[in-house]
Structure formats: structure tokens, C-alpha cells
XYZ file of N, CA, C and O in Angstrom:
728
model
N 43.172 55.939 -40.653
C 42.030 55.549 -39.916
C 40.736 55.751 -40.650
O 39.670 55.144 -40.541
N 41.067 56.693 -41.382
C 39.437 56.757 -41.975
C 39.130 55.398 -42.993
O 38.060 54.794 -43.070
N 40.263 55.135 -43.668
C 40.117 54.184 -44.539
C 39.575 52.609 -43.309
O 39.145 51.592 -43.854
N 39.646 52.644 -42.354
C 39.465 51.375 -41.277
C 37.929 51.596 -41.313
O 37.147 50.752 -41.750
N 37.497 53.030 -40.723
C 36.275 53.127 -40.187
C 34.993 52.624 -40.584
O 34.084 52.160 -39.896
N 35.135 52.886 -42.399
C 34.140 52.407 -43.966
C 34.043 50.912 -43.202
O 32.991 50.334 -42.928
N 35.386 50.436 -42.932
C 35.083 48.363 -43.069
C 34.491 48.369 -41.697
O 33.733 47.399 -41.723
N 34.394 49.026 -40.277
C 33.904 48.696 -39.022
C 32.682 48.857 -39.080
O 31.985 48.153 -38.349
N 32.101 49.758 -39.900
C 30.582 49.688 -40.038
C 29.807 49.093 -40.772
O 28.587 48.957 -40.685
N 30.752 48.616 -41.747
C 30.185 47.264 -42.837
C 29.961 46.182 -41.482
O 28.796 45.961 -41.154
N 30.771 45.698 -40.919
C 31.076 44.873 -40.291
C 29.671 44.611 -39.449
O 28.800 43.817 -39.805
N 29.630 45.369 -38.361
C 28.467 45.991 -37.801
C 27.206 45.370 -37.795
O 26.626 44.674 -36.960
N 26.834 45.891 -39.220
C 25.332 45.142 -39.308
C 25.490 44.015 -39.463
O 24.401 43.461 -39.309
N 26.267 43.307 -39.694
C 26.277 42.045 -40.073
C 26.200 40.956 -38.975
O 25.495 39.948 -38.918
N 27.418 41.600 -37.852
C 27.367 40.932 -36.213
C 25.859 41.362 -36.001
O 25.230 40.383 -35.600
N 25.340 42.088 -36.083
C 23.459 42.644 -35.196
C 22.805 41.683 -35.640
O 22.031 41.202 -34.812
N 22.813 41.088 -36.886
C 21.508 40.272 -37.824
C 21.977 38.759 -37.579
O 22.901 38.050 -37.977
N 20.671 38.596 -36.565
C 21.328 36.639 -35.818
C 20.305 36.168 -37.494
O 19.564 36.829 -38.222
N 20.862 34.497 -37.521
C 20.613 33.859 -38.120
C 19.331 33.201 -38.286
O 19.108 32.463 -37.326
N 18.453 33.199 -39.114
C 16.674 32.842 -38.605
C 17.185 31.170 -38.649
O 18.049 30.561 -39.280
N 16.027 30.752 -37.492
C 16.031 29.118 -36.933
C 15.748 28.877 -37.951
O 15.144 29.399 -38.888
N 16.505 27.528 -37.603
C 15.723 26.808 -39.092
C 14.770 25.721 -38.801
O 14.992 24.924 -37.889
N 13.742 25.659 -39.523
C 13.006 24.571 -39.327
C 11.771 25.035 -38.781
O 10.743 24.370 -38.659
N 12.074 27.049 -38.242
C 10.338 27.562 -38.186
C 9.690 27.721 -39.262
O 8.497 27.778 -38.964
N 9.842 27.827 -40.389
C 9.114 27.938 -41.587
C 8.665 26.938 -42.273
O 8.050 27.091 -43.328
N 8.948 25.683 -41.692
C 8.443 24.766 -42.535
C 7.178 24.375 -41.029
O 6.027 24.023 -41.286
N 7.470 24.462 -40.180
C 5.967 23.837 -39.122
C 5.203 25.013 -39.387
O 3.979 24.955 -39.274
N 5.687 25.918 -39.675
C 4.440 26.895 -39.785
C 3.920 27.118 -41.090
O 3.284 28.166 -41.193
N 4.022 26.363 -42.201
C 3.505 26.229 -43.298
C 2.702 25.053 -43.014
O 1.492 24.983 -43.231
N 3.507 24.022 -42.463
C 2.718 22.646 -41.968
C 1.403 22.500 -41.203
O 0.500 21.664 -41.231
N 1.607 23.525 -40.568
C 0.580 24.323 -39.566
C -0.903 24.527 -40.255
O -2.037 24.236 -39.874
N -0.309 25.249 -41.614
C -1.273 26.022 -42.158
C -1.824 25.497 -43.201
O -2.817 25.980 -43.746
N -1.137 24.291 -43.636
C -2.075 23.077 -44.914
C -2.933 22.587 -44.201
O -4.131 22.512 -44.478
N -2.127 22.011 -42.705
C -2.908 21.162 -41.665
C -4.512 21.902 -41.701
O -5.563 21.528 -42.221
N -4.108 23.269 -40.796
C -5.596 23.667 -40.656
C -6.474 23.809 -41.819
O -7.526 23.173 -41.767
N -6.169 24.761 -43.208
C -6.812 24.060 -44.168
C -7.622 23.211 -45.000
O -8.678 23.306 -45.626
N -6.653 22.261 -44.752
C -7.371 20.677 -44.872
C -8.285 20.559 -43.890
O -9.254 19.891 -44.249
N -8.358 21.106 -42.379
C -9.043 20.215 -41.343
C -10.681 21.623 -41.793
O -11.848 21.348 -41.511
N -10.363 22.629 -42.308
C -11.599 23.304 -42.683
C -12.272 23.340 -44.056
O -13.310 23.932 -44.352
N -11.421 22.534 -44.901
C -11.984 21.849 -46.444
C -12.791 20.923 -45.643
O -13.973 21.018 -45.970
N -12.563 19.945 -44.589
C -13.438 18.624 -44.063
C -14.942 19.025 -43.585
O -16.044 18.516 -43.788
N -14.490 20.175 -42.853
C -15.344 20.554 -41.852
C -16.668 21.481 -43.223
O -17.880 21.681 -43.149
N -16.273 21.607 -43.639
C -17.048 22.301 -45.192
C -18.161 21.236 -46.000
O -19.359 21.337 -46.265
N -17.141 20.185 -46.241
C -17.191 19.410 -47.004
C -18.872 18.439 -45.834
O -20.088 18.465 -46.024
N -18.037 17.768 -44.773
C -19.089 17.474 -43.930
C -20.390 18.028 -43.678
O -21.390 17.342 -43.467
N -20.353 19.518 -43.708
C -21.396 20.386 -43.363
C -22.247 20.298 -44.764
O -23.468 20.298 -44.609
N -21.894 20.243 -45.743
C -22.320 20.454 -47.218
C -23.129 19.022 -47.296
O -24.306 18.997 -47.654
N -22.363 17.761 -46.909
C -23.115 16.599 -47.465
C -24.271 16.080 -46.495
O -25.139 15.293 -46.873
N -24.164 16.782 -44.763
C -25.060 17.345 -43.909
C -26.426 17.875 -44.600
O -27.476 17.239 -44.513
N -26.311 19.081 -45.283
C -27.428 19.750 -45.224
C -28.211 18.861 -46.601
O -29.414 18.644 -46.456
N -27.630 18.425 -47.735
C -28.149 17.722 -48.676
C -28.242 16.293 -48.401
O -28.967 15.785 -49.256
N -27.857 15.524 -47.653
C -28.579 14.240 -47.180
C -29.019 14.208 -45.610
O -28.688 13.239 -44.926
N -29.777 15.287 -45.047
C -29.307 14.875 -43.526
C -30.628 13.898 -43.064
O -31.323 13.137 -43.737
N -30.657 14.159 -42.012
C -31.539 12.981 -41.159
C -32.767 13.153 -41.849
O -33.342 14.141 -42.308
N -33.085 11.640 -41.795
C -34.478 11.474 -42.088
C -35.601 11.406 -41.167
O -35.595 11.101 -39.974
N -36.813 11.828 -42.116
C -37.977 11.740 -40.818
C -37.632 10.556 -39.959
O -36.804 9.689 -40.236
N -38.311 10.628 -38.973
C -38.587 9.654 -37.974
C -39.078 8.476 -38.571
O -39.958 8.736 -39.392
N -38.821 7.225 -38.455
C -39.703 6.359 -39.043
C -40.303 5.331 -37.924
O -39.816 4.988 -36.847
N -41.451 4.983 -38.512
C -42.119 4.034 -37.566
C -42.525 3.192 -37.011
O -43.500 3.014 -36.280
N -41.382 2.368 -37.532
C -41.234 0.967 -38.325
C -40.852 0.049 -36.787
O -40.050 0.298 -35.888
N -41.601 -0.825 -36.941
C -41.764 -2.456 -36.181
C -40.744 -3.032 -36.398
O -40.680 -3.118 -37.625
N -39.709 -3.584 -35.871
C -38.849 -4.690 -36.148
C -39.293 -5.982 -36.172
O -38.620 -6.896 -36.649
N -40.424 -6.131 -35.670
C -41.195 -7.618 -35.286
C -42.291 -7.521 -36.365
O -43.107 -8.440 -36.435
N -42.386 -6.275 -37.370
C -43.625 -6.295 -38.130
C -43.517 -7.480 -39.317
O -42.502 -7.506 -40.013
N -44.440 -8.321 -39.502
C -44.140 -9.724 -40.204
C -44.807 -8.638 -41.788
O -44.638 -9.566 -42.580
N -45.190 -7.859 -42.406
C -44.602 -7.275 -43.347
C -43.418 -7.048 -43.424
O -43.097 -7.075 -44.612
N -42.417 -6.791 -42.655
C -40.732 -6.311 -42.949
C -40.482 -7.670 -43.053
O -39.605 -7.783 -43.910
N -40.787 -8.728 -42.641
C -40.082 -10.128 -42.243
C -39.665 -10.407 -42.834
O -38.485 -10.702 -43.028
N -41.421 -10.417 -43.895
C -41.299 -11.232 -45.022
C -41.117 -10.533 -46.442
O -41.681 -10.803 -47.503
N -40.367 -9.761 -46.216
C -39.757 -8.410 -47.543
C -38.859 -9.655 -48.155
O -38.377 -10.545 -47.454
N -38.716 -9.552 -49.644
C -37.848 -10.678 -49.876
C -36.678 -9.073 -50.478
O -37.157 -8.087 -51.039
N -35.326 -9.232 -50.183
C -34.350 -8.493 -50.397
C -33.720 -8.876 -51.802
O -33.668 -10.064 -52.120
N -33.126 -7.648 -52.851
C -32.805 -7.947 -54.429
C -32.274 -9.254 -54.563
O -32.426 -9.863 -55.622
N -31.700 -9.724 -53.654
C -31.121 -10.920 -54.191
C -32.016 -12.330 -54.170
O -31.587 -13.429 -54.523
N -33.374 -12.043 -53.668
C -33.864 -13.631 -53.523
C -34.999 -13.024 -54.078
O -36.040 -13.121 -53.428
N -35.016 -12.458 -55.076
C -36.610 -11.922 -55.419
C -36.950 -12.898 -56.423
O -36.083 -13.369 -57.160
N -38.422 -13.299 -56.509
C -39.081 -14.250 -57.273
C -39.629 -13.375 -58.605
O -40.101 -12.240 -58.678
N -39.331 -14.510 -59.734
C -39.493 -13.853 -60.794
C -41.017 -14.591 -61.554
O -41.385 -15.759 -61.430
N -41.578 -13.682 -62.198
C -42.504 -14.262 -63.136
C -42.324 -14.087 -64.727
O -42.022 -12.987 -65.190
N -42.545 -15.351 -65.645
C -42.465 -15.538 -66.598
C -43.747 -14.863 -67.510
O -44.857 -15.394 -67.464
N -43.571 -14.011 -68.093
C -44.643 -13.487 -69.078
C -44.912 -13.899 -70.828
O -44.165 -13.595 -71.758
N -45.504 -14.253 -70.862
C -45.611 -14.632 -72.436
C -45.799 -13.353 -72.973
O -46.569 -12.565 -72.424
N -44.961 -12.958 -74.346
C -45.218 -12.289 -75.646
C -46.084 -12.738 -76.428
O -45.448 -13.058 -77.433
N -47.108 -12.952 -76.584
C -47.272 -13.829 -77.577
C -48.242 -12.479 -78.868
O -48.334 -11.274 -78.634
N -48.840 -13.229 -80.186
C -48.246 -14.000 -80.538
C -47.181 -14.538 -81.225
O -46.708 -13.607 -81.878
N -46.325 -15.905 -81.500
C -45.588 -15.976 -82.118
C -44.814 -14.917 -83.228
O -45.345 -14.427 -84.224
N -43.492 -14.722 -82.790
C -42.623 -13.897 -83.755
C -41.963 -14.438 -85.104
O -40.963 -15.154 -85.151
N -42.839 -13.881 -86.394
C -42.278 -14.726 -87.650
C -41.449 -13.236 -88.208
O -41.975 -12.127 -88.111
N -40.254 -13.439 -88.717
C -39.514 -12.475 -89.227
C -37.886 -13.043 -90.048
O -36.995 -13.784 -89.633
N -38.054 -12.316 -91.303
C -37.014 -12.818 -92.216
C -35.968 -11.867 -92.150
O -35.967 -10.639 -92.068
N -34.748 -13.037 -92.224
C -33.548 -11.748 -92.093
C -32.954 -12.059 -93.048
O -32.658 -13.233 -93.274
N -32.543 -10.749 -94.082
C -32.096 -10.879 -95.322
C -30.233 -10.240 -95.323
O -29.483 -10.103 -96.290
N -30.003 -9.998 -94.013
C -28.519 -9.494 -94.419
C -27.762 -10.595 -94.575
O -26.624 -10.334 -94.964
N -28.056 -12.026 -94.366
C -27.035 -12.910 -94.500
C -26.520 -13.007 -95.564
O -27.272 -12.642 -96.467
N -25.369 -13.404 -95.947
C -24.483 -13.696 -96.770
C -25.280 -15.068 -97.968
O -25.300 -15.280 -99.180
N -25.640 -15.486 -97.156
C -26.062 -16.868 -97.716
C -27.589 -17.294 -98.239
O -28.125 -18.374 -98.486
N -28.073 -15.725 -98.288
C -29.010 -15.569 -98.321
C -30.065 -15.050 -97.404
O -29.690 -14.285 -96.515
N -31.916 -15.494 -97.530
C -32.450 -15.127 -96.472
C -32.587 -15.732 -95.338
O -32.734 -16.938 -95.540
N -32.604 -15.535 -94.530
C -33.037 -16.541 -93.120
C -34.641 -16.252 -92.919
O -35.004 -15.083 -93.050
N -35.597 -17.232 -92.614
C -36.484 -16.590 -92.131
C -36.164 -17.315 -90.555
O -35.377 -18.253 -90.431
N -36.792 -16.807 -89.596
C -36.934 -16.963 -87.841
C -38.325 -16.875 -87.538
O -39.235 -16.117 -87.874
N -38.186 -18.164 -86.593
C -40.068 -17.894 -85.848
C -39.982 -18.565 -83.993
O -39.480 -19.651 -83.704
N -40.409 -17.893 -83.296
C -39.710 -18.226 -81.659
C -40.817 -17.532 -80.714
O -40.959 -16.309 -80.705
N -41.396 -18.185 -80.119
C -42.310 -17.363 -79.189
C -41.188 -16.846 -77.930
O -40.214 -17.416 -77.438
N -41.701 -15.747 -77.718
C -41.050 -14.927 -76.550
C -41.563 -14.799 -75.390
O -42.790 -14.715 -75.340
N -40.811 -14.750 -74.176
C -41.414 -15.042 -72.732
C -40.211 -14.071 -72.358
O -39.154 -14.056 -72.989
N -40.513 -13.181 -71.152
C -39.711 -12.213 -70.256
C -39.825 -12.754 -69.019
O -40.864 -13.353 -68.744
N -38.881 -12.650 -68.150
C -38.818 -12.615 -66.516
C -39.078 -11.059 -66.263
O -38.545 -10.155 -66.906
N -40.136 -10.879 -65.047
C -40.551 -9.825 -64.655
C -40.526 -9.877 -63.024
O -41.332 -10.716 -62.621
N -39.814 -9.202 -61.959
C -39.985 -9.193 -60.562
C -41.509 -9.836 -60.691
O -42.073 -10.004 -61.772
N -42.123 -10.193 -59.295
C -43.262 -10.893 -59.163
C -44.216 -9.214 -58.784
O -45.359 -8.989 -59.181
N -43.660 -8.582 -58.238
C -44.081 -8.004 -57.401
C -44.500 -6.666 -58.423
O -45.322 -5.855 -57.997
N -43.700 -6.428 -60.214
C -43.736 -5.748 -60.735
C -44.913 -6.690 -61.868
O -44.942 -6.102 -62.949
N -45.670 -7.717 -61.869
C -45.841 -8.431 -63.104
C -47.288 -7.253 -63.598
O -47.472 -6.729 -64.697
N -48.057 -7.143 -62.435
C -49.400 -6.833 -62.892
C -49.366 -5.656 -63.682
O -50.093 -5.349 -64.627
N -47.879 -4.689 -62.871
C -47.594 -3.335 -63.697
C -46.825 -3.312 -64.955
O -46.774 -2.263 -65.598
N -46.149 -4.504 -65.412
C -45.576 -4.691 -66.251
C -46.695 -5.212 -67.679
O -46.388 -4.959 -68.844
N -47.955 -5.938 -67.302
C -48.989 -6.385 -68.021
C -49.547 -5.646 -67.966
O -50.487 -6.230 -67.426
N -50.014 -4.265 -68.106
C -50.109 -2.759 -68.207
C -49.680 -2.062 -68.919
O -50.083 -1.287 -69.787
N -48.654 -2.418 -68.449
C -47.766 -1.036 -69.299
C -47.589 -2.301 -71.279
O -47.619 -1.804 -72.405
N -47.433 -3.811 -70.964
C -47.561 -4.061 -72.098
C -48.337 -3.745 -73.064
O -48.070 -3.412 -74.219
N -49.827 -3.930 -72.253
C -51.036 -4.117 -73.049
C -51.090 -2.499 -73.950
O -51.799 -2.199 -74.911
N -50.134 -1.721 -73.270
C -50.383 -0.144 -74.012
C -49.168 -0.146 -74.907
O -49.367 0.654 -75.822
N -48.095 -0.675 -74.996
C -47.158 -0.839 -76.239
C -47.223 -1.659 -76.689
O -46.215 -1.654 -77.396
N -47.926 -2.886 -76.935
C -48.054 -3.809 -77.221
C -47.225 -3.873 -78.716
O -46.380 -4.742 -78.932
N -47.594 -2.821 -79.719
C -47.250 -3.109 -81.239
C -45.879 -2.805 -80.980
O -45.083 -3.686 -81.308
N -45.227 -1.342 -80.260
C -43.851 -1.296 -79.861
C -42.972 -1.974 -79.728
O -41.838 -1.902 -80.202
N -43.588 -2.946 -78.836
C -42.675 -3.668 -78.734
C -42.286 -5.193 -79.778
O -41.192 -5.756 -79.784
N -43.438 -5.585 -80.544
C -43.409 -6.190 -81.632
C -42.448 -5.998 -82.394
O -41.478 -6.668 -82.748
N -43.080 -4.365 -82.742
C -42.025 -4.215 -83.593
C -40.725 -3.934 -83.563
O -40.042 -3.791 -84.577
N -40.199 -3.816 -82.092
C -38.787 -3.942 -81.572
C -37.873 -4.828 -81.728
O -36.666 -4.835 -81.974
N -38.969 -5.830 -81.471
C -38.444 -7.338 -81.218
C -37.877 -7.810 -82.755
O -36.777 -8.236 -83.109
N -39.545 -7.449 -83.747
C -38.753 -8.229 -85.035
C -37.645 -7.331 -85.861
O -36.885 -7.805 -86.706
N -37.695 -5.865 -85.438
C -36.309 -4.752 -86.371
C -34.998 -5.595 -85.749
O -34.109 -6.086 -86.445
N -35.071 -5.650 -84.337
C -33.966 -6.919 -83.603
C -33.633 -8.045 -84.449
O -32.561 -7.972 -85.051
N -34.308 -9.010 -84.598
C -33.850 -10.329 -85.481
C -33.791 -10.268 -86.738
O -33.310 -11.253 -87.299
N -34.390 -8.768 -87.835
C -33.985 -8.181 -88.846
C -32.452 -7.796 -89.172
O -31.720 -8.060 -90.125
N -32.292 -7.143 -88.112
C -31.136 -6.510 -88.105
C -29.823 -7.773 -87.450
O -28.616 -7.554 -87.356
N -30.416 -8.813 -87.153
C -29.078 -9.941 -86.732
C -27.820 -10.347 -87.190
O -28.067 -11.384 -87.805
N -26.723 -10.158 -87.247
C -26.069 -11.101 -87.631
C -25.987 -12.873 -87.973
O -25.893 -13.668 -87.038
N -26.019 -13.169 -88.899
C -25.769 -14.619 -88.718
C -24.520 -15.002 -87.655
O -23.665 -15.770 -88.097
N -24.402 -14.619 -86.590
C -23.191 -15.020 -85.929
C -24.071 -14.973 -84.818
O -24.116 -15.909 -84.019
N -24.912 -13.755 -84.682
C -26.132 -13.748 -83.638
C -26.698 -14.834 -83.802
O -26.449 -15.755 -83.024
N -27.612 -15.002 -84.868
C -28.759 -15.940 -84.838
C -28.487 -17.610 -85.032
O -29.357 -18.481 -85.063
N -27.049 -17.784 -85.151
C -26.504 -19.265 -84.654
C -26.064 -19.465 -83.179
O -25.708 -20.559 -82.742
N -26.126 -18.132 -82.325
C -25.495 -18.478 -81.326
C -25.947 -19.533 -80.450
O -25.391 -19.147 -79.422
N -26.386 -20.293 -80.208
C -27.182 -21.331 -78.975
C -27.943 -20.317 -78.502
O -29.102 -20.019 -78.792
N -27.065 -19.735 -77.628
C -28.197 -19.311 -76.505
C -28.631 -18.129 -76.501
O -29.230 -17.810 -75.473
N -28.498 -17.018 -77.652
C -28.940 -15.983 -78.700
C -28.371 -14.897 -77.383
O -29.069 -13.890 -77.261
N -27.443 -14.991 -76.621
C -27.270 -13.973 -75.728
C -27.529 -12.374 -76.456
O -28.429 -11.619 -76.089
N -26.611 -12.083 -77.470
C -27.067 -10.493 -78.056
C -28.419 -10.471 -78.051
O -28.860 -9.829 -77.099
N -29.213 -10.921 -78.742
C -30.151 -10.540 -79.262
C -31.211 -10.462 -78.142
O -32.027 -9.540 -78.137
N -31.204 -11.773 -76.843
C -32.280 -11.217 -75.643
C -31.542 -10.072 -74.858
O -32.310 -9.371 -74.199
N -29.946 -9.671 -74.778
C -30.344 -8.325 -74.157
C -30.266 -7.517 -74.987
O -29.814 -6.420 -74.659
N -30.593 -7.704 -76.098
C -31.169 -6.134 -76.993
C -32.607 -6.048 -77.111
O -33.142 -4.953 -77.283
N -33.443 -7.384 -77.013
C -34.524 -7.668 -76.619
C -35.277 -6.556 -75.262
O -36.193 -5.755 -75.079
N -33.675 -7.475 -74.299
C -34.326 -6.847 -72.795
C -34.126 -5.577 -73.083
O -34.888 -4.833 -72.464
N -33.395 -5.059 -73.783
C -32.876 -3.685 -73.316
C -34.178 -2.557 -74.267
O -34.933 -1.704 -73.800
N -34.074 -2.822 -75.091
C -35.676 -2.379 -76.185
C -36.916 -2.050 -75.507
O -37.532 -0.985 -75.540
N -37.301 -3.540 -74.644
C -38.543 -3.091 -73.827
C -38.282 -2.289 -73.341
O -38.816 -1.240 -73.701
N -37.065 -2.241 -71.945
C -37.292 -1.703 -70.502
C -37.591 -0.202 -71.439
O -38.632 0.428 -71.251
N -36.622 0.223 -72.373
C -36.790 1.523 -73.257
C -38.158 1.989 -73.254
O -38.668 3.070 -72.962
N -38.571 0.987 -73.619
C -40.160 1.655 -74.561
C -41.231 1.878 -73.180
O -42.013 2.825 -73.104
N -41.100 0.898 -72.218
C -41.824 0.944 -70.996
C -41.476 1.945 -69.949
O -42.074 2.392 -68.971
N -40.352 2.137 -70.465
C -39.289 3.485 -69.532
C -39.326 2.996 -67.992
O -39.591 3.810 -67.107
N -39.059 1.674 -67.706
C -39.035 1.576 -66.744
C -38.315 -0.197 -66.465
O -39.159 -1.073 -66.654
N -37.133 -0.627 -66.123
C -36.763 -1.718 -65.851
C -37.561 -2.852 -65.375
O -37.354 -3.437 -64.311
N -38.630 -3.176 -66.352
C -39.514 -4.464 -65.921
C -38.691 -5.885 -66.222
O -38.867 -6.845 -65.472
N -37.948 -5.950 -67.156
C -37.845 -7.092 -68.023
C -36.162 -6.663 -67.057
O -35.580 -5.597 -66.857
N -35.751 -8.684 -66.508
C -35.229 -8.843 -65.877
C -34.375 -9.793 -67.016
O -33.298 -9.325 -67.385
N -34.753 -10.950 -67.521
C -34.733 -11.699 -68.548
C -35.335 -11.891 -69.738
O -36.388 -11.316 -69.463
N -35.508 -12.326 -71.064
C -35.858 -12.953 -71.525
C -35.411 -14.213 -72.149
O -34.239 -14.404 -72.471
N -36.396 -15.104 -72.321
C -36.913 -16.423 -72.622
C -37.321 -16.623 -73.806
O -38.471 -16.278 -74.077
N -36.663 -17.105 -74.605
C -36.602 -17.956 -76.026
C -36.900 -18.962 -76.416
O -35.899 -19.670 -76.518
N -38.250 -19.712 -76.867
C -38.419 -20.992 -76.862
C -39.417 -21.377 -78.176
O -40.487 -20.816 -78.414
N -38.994 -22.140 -78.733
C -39.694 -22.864 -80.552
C -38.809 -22.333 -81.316
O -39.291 -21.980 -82.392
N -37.690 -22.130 -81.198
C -37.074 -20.905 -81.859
C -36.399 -22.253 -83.792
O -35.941 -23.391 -83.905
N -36.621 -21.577 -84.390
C -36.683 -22.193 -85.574
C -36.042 -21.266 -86.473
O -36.489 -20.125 -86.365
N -35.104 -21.418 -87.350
C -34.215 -20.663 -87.685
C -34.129 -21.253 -89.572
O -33.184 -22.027 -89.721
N -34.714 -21.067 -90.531
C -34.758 -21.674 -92.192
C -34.149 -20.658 -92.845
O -34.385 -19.450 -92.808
N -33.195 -21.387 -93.556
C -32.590 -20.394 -95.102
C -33.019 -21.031 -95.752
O -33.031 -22.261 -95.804
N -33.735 -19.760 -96.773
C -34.241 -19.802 -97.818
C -33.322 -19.563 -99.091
O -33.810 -19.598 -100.221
């Protein structure tokens, strides 16, 4: 009997210890991403709350014929500005020799930006000269045959808005444009 008794108490604990459910440990993990997540939102909301929240009151007319007649980015009227004068400049990297180039220049400017844009020219004026001709210096002959010189007016456009530090130049406009190898 004694040798029985050792195995009845092994036995024992084993009948006492029920089997854990299955399937509580996974809702209660589920539970706990759930809430989680729902207090990352509630964080997240509160955060983009305090850095953009409501704006003043505004006081604005719906019938005010200033708002009416706001023209919106897409129908905005542009004005044509002359560069002048005429741009003469030789470009010597060609293969085939020199090129010289001569083309008066014209920009599209919002309407609404022209007077500030003829401002801010009249004070870079040489800047931008000399932007323009290091530009058709520096051309490729692949540039300066293209028809419709696409590189070179937005390196054009892109030069000004630089020097003016401020996106005036919408387009530019290319016209006498005369192109001689020498």
C-alpha cells in the first residue's frame, strides 16, 4: 500500500486543476489593442485639435460682391510683362561651334500680383539679366533647337521666382528668338 499511496496523490492535483477556457485570452488581448487604438485616436484628435483648432469668428457676407467677384486659382487672369531690353548672348558649348542667341523676353504674372512683381523687378533688374543669359550660356544645343525651348523657360521661370523669392512668374514668353552659328 504504501507503494499505491505516492501514485494517489500524484493523481490528485491533477483531477483539482480544471482546464483554462479557451478563447478567454485572445478577447481579452482583443480587448486591449481595441482600447489602445481607440486612445492613440482620442490623443491623436486632441493633438491636431489644439494645433489647428477653430478659427476666429469671421465676418464675412455671403452676398458681399467683393467675395463674388474673387476669381478662384483656376480662372485667374494673367498679365504679360516685358523683360526688356533685348537678350543678346553667345553659346559656345556647342559642338559645332558658337551659337550666338537674341529673343526678347515676356513673363506671365497673376494680374493681381503684376504691380508687386514690377517692384520687386525694377530692384533685381541686373539679377535677373544675368540669370537669364548664364541660362542660354549654359544650353544645350538640344535645348536651344527645341521649338518651344520648354527647359530653358522653366529654368528661366524657375531663376526669377528664386531671385524675387517669391512665385511671381507663372510663365514665360519667348518671342524674336533668333538662333546664328558662327
Amino acid at each position: 500500500m504504501s507503494g499505491d499511496a505516492p501514485e494517489a496523490k500524484k493523481q490528485e492535483p491533477a483531477e483539482d486543476q480544471s482546464p483554462p477556457t479557451s478563447g478567454s485570452g485572445f478577447w481579452l488581448k482583443f480587448a486591449a489593442v481595441a482600447g489602445l487604438l481607440v486612445i492613440v485616436m482620442v490623443v491623436q484628435i486632441l493633438t491636431l485639435y489644439m494645433f489647428f483648432g477653430q478659427s476666429g469668428e469671421a465676418n464675412l457676407d455671403p452676398n458681399d460682391p467683393a467675395i463674388l467677384d474673387a476669381e478662384s486659382l483656376d480662372d485667374t487672369s494673367t498679365t504679360e510683362i516685358d523683360i526688356s531690353p533685348q537678350f543678346n548672348s553667345t553659346n559656345s558649348l556647342s559642338q559645332q561651334g558658337e551659337i550666338h542667341v537674341s529673343f526678347n523676353l515676356h513673363v506671365e504674372v497673376p494680374t493681381n500680383l503684376a504691380e508687386s512683381f514690377n517692384e520687386a523687378k525694377k530692384n533685381h533688374k541686373n539679377k535677373i539679366r544675368q540669370s537669364v543669359i548664364t541660362i542660354i550660356r549654359n544650353a544645350g544645343i538640344e535645348e536651344l533647337n527645341d521649338p518651344y525651348l520648354s527647359v530653358i523657360k522653366r529654368q528661366i521661370r524657375e531663376d526669377i521666382n528664386k531671385i524675387l523669392n517669391q512665385s511671381f512668374v507663372t510663365g514665360v514668353i519667348i518671342t524674336d528668338y533668333r538662333k546664328m552659328e558662327q
